[in-house]
Tab-separated table of C-alpha atoms in Angstrom:
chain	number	residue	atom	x	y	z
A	18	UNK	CA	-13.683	-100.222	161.521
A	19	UNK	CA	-9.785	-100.105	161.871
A	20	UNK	CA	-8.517	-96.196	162.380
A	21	UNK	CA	-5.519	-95.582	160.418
A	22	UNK	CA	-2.747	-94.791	161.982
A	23	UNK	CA	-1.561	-92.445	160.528
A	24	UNK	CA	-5.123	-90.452	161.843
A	25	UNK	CA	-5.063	-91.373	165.334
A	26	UNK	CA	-3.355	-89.979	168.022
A	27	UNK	CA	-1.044	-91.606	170.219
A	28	UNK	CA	1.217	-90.440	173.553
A	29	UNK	CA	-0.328	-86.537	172.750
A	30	UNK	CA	0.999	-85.614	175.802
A	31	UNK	CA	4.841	-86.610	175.585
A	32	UNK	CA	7.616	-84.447	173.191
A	33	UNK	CA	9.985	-87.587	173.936
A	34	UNK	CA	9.204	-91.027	173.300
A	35	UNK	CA	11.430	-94.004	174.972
A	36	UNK	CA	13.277	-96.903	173.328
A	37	UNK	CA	14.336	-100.201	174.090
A	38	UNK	CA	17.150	-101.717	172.634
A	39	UNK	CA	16.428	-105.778	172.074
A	40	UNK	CA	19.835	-106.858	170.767
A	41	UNK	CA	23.153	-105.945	172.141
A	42	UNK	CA	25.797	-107.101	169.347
A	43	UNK	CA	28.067	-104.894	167.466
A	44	UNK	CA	25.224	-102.857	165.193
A	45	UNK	CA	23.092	-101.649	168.312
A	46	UNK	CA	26.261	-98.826	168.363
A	47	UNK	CA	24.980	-97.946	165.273
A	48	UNK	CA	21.211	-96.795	166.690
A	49	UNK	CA	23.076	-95.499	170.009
A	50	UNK	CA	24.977	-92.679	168.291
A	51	UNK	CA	22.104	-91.196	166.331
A	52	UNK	CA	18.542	-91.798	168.859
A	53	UNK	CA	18.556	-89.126	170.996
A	54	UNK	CA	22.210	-87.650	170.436
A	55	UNK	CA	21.182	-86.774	166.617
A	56	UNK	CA	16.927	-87.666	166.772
A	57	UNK	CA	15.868	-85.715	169.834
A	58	UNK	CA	12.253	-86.950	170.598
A	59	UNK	CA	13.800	-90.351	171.591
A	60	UNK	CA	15.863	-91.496	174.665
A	61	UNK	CA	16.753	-94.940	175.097
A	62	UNK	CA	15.509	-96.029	178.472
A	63	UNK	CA	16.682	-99.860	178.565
A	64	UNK	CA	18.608	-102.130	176.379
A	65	UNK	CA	18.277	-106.264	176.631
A	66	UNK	CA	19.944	-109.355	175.458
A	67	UNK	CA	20.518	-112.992	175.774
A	68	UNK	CA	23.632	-112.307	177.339
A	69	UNK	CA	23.174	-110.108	180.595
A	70	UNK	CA	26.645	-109.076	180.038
A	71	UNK	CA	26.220	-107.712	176.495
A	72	UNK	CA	23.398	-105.433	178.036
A	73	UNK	CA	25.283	-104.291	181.195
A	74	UNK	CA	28.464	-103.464	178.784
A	75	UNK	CA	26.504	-101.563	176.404
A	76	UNK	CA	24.142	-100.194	179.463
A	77	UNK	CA	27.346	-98.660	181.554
A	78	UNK	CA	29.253	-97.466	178.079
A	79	UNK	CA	26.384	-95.340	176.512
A	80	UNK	CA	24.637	-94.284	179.686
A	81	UNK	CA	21.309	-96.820	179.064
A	82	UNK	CA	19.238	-96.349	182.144
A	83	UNK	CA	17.816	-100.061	182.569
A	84	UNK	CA	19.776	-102.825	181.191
A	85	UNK	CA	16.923	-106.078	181.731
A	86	UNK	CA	15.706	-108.919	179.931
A	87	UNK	CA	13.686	-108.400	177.188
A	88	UNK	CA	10.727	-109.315	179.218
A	89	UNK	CA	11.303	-106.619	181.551
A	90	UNK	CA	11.902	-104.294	178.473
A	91	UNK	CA	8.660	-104.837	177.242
A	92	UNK	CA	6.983	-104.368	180.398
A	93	UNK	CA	8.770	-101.433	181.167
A	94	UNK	CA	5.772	-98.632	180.724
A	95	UNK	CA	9.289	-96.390	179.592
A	96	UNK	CA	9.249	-98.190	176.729
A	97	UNK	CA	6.995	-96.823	173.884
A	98	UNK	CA	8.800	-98.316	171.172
A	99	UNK	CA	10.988	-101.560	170.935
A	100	UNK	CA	13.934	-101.464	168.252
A	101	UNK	CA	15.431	-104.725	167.705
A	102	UNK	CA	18.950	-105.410	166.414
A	103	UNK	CA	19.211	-108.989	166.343
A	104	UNK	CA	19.536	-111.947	164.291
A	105	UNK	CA	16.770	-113.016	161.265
A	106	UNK	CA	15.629	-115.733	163.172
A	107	UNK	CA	14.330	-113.893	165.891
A	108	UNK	CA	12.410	-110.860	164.388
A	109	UNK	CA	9.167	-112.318	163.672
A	110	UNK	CA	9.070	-113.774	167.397
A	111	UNK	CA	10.264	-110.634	168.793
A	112	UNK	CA	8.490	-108.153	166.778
A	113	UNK	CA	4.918	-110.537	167.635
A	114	UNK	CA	5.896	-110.412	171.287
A	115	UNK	CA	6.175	-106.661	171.183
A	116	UNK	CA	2.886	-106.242	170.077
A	117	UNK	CA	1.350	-107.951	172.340
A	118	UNK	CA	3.526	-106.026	175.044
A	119	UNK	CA	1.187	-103.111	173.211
A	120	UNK	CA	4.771	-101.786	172.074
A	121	UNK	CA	5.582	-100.221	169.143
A	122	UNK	CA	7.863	-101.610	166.918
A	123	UNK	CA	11.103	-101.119	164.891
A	124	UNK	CA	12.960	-104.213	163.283
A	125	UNK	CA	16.062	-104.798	161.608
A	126	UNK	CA	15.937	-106.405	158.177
A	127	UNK	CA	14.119	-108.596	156.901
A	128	UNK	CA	10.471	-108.106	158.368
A	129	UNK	CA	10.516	-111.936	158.965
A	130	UNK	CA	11.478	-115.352	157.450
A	131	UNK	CA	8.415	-115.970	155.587
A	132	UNK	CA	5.307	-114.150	153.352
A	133	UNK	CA	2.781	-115.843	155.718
A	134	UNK	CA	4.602	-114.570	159.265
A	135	UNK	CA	4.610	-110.794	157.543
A	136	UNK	CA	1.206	-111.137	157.631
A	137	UNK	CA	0.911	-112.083	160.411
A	138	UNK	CA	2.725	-109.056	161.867
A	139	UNK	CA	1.104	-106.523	159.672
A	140	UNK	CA	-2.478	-108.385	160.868
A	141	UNK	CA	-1.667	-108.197	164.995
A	142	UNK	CA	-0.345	-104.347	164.510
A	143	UNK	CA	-3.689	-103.232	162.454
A	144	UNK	CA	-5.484	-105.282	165.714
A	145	UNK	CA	-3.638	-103.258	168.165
A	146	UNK	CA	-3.329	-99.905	166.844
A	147	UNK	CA	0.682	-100.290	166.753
A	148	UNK	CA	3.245	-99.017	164.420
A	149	UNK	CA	5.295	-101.441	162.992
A	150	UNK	CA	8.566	-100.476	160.554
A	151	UNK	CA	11.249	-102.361	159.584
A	152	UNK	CA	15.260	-101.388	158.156
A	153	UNK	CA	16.221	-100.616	155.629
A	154	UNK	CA	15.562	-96.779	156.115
A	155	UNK	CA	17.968	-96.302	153.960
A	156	UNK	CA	15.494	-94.463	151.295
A	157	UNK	CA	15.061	-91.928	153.281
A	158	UNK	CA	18.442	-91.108	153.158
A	159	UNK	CA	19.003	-87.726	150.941
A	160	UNK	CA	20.408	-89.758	148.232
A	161	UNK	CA	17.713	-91.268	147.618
A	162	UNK	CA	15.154	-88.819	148.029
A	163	UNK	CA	17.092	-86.701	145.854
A	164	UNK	CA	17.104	-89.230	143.456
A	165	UNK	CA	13.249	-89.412	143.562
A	166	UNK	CA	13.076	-85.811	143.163
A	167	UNK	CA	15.048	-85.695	139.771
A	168	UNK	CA	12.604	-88.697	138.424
A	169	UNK	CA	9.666	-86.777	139.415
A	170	UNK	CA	10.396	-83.782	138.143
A	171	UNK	CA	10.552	-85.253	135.167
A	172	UNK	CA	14.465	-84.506	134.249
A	173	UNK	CA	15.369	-88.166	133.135
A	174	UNK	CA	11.539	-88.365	131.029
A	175	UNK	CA	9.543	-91.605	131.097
A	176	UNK	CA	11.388	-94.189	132.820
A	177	UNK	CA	11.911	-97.333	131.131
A	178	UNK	CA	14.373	-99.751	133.007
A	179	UNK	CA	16.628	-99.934	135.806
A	180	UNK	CA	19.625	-102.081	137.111
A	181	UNK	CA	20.813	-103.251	140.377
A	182	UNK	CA	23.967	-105.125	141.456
A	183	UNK	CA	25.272	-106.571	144.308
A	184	UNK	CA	27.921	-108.982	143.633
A	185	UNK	CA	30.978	-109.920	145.756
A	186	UNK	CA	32.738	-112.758	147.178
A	187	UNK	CA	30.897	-113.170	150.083
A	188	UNK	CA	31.504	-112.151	154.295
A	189	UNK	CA	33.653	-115.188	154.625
A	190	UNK	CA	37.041	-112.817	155.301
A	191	UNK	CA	35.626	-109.943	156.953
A	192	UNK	CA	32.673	-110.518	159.293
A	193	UNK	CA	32.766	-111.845	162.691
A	194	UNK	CA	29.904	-114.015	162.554
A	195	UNK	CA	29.788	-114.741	159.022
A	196	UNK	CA	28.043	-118.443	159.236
A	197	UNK	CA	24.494	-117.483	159.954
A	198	UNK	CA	24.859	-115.768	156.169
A	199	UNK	CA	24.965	-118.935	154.971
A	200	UNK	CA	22.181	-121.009	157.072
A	201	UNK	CA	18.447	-120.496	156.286
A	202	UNK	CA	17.134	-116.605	156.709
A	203	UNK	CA	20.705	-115.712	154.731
A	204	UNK	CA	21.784	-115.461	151.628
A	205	UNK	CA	22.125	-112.669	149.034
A	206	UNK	CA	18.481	-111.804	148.755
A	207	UNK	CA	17.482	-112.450	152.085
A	208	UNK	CA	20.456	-110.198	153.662
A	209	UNK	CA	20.481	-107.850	150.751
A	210	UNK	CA	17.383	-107.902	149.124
A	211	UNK	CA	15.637	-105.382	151.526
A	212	UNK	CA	18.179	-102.388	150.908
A	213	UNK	CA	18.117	-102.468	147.375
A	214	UNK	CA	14.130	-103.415	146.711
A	215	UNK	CA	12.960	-100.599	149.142
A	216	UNK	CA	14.844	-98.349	147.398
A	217	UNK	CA	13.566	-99.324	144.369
A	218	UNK	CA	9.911	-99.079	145.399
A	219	UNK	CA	10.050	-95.850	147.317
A	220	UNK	CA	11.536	-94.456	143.915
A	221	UNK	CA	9.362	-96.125	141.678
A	222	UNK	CA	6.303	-97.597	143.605
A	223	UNK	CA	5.185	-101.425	143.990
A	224	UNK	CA	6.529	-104.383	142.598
A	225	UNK	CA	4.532	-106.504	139.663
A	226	UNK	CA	5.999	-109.325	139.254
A	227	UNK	CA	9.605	-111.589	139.639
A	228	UNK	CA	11.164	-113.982	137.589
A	229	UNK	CA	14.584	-115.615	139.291
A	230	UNK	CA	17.222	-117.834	138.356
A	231	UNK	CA	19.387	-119.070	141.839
A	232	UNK	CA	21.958	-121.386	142.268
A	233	UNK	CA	25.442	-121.535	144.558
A	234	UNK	CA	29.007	-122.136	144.018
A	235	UNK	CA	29.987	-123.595	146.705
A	236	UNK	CA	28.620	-126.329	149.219
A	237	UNK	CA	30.921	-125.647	152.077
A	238	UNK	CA	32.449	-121.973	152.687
A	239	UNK	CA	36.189	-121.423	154.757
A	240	UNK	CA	35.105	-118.954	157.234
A	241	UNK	CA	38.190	-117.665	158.911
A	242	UNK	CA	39.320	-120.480	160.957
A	243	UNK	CA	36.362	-123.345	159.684
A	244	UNK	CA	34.680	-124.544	157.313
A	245	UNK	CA	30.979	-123.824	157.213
A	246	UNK	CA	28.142	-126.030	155.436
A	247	UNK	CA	25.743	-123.283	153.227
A	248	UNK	CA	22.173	-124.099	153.255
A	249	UNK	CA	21.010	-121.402	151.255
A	250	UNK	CA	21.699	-120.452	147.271
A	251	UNK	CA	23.769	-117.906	147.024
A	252	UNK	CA	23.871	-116.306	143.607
A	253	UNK	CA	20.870	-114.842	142.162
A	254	UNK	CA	19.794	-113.290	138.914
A	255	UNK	CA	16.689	-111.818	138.579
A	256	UNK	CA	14.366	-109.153	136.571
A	257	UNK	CA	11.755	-107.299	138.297
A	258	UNK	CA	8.637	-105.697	136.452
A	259	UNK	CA	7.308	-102.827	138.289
A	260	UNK	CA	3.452	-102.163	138.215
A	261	UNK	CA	4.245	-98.903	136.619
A	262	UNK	CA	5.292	-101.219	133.839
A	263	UNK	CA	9.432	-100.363	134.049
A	264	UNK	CA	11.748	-103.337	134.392
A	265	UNK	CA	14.798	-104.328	135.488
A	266	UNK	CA	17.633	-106.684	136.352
A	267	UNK	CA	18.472	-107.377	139.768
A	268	UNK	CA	22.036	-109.332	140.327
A	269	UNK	CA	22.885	-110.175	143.745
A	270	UNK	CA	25.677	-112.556	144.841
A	271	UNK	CA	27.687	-114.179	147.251
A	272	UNK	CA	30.003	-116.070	144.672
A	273	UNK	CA	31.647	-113.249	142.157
A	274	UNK	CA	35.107	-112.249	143.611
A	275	UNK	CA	34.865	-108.584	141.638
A	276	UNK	CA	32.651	-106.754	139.226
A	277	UNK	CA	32.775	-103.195	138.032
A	278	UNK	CA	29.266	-103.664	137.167
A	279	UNK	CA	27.008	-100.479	138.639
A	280	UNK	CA	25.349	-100.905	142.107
A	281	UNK	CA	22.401	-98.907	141.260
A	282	UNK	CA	21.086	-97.250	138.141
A	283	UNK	CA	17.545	-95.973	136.579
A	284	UNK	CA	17.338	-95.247	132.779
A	285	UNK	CA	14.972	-92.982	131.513
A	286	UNK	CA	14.493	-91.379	127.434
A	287	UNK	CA	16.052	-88.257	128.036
A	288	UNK	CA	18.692	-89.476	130.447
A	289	UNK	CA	20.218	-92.230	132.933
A	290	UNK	CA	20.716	-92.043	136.570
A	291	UNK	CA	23.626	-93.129	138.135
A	292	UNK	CA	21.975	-93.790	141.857
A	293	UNK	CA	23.746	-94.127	145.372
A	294	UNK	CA	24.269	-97.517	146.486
A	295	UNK	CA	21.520	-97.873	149.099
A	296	UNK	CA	23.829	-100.163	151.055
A	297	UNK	CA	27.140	-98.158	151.680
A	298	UNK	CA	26.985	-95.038	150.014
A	299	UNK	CA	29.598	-95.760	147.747
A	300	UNK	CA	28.568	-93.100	145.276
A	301	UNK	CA	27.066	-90.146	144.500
A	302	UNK	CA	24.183	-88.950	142.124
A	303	UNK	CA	25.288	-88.385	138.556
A	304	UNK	CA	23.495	-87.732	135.335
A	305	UNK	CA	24.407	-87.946	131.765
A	306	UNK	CA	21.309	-86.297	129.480
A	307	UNK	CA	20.720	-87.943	126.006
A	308	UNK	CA	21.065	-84.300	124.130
A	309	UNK	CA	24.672	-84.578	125.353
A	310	UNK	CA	25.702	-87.386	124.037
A	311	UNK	CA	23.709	-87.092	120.909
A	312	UNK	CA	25.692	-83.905	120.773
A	313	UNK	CA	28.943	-85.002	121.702
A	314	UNK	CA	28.751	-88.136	119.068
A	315	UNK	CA	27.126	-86.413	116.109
A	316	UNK	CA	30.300	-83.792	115.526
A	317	UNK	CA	32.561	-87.170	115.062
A	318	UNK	CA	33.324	-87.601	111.126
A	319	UNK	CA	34.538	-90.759	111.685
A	320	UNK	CA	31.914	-93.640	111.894
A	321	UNK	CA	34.117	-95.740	114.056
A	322	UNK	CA	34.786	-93.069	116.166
A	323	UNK	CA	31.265	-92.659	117.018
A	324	UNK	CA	30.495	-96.263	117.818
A	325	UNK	CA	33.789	-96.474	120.037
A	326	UNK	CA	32.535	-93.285	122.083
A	327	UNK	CA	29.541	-94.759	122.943
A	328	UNK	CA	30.471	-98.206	123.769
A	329	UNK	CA	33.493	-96.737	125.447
A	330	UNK	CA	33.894	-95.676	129.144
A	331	UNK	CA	34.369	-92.048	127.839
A	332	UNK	CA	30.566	-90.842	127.982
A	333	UNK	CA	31.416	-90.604	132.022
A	334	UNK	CA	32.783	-87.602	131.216
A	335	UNK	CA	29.411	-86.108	130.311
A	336	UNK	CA	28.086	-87.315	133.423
A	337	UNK	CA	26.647	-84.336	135.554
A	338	UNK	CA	27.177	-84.844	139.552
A	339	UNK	CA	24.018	-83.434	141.568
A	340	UNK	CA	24.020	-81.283	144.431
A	341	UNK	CA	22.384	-83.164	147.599
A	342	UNK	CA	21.332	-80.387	150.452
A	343	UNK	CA	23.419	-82.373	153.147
A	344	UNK	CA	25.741	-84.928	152.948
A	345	UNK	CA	24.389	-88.665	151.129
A	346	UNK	CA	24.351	-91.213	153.887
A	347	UNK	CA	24.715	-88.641	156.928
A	348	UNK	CA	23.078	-89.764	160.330
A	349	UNK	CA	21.205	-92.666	158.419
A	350	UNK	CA	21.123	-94.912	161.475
A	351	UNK	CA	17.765	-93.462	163.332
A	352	UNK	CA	15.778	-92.651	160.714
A	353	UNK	CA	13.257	-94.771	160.474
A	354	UNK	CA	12.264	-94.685	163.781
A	355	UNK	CA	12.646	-90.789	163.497
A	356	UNK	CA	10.054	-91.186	161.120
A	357	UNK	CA	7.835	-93.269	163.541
A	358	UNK	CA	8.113	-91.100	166.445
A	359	UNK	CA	6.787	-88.194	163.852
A	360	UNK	CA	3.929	-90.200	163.232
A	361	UNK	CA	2.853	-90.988	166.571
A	362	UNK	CA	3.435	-87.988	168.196
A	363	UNK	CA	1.957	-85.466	165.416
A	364	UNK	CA	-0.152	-87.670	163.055
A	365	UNK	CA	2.128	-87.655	160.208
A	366	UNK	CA	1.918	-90.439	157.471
A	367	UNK	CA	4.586	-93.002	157.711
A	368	UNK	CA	7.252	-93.016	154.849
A	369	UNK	CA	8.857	-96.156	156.576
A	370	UNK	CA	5.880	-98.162	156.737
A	371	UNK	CA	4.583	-102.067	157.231
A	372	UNK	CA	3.067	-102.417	154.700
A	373	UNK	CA	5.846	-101.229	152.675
A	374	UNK	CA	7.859	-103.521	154.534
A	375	UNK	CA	5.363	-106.419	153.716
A	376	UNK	CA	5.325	-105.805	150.672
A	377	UNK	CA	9.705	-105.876	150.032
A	378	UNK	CA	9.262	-109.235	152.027
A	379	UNK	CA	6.986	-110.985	149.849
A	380	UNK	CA	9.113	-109.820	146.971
A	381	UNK	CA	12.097	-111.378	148.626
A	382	UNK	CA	10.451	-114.567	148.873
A	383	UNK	CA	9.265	-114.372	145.324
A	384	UNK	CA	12.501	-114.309	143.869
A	385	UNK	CA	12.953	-117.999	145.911
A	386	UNK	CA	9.550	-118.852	144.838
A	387	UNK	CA	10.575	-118.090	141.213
A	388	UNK	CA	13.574	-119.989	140.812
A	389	UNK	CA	11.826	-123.309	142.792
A	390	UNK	CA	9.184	-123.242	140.245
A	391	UNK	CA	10.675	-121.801	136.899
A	392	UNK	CA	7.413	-119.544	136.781
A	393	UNK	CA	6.956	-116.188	137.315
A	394	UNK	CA	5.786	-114.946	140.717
A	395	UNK	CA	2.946	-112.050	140.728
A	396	UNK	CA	2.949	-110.003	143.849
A	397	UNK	CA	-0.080	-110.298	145.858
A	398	UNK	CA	0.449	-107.327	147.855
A	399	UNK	CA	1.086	-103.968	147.273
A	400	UNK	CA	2.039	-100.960	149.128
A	401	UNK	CA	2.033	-96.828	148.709
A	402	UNK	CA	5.173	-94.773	147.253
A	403	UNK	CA	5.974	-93.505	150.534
A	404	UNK	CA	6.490	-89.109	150.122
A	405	UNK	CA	9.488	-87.466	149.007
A	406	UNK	CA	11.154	-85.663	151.900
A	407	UNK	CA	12.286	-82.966	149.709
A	408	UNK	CA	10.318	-80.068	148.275
């Protein structure tokens, strides 16, 4: 019989857990300035990399004790948990070499390039006893949570649909290594998917079922200085049906130069949700209550007046802003494996877990799926609404 992990107890004897750093680009910074300066039961202990030079530079800058290979990472017996920042490509391999190492293991998004290597994953870690999470931890983020808290609480009533957009021109101007976005493991859904899906399951549970329409506008991009070929569609348009029975549309886009549309909102019958972006943190929480606007509209005389109110941009100005108890998207970087460390060192139940992470990866291949066949694509998997963090 398999223990779950959650119920067994691992490294009882430590308060301080090391990691290793697989990955040495620009975002490793990111996990440097918030595991063990912010999350105190973790100290980085080594950091590795293709390129030696990459691991000494980030090594002798933030004070890494053991800059190595990653094969001497993951035989390091420092190591208790492997976080790896690198390219899609490489996470299944990695993460699968880990585990073998007997590490633990926290990934970058997405989980891996494929349904069938997720399993894979999800299979060896049950086999060895090991934690496995993967980014985004975005939900955990107060915004979030504090969105989750509103729904269940009931203030917005039954919830009955939900939109998500992420639509822009593309990385082509901006990012230093934009090609691989283009080239298989890229791509709107691929890249983006995970931020917005896992946010939309740890709000409103599993996933049902996909439908998807993809296609892309352009064949060859102008990155910076050269032209790149793209492999991958880049403009998606979904709708998602939650087993809970709400659905949704889910836009998300490489080829739209600008959109005002909203990055993130939930709709219930006594009021809508405007949500964080899970991405960037772009905006706040804000709430406009149907009694309100019913309220607002229904002391007009004038027909016309009515129907312009409501169609019109004005009803923002019934939206409510709520309260969060610390800043939304404070110290974000960390927090999933803040929440592993938790669970191995004091038994708690994982709110970043695989099978959570499984689960947003089949979904992302679903929406491909989808648009290759025309059909529908029922999820096979499904996972648990990980716990609020707030009371």
């Amino acid at each position: 019989m398999r223990i779950k992990q959650h119920e067994r107890d691992f490294n009882m004897e430590k308060e301080i857990l090391g990691v290793g750093i697989i990955g040495c680009g620009t975002f490793c910074v990111e996990y440097l300035k918030t595991l063990g300066p912010v999350y105190k039961n973790v100290k980085v202990v080594a950091c590795s990399d293709i390129d030696m030079n990459k691991a000494n530079e980030i090594a002798k800058e933030w004070g890494v004790p053991h800059p190595c290979t990653t094969d001497e990472l993951l035989a390091d017996p420092e190591v208790d948990i492997a976080v790896i920042v690198t390219g899609p490509g490489s996470h299944y391999p990695l993460t699968m070499q880990a585990l073998k190492a007997g590490k633990h293991v926290y990934c970058e998004k997405p989980m891996a390039m494929t349904f069938e290597q997720a399993n894979e994953i999800v299979a060896l870690a049950e086999e060895k006893g090991l934690f496995v999470a993967n980014a985004p931890d975005t939900f955990l983020d107060v915004g979030q949570q504090m969105v989750r808290k509103i729904i269940d609480e009931g203030a917005i009533g039954k919830v009955t649909g939900m939109m998500i957009n992420f639509i822009g021109p593309g990385v082509d101007w901006w990012h230093p290594t934009a090609d691989f976005y283009y080239k298989k493991g890229g791509g709107p859904v691929m890249d983006m998917g995970p931020y917005y899906l896992s946010a939309l399951v740890s709000i409103l549970g599993p996933i049902d079922e996909i439908f998807c329409y993809q296609n892309r506008a352009l064949d060859q991009r102008e990155i910076q200085d050269h032209i790149t070929s793209v492999e991958v569609d880049t403009n998606c348009c979904g709708v998602v049906k939650m087993k809970n029975g709400v659905i949704g549309n889910i836009n998300l886009s490489f080829d739209i130069l600008h959109s005002r549309a909203p990055h993130f909102e939930i709709y219930g019958t006594d009021a809508c949700l405007i949500c964080p972006d899970p991405n960037n943190y772009s905006d706040g929480i804000h709430i406009i209550k149907r009694e309100d606007l019913k309220n607002k509209v229904s002391v007009m005389e004038n027909f016309w007046d009515r129907i312009d109110y409501i169609d019109s941009p004005q009803p923002m100005e019934l939206y409510n802003e709520v309260k969060t108890p610390t800043p939304i998207g404070e110290h974000h970087r960390g927090m999933g494996v803040n929440d592993m460390v938790e669970c191995i060192l004091h038994g708690a139940k994982p709110r970043c877990s695989m099978y959570m992470s499984r689960h947003v990866t089949e979904a992302i291949c679903g929406f491909d799926i989808s648009a290759k066949t025309g059909l529908p694509y029922k999820m096979t998997t499904t996972c648990e609404r990980p716990a609020c963090t707030l009371e």
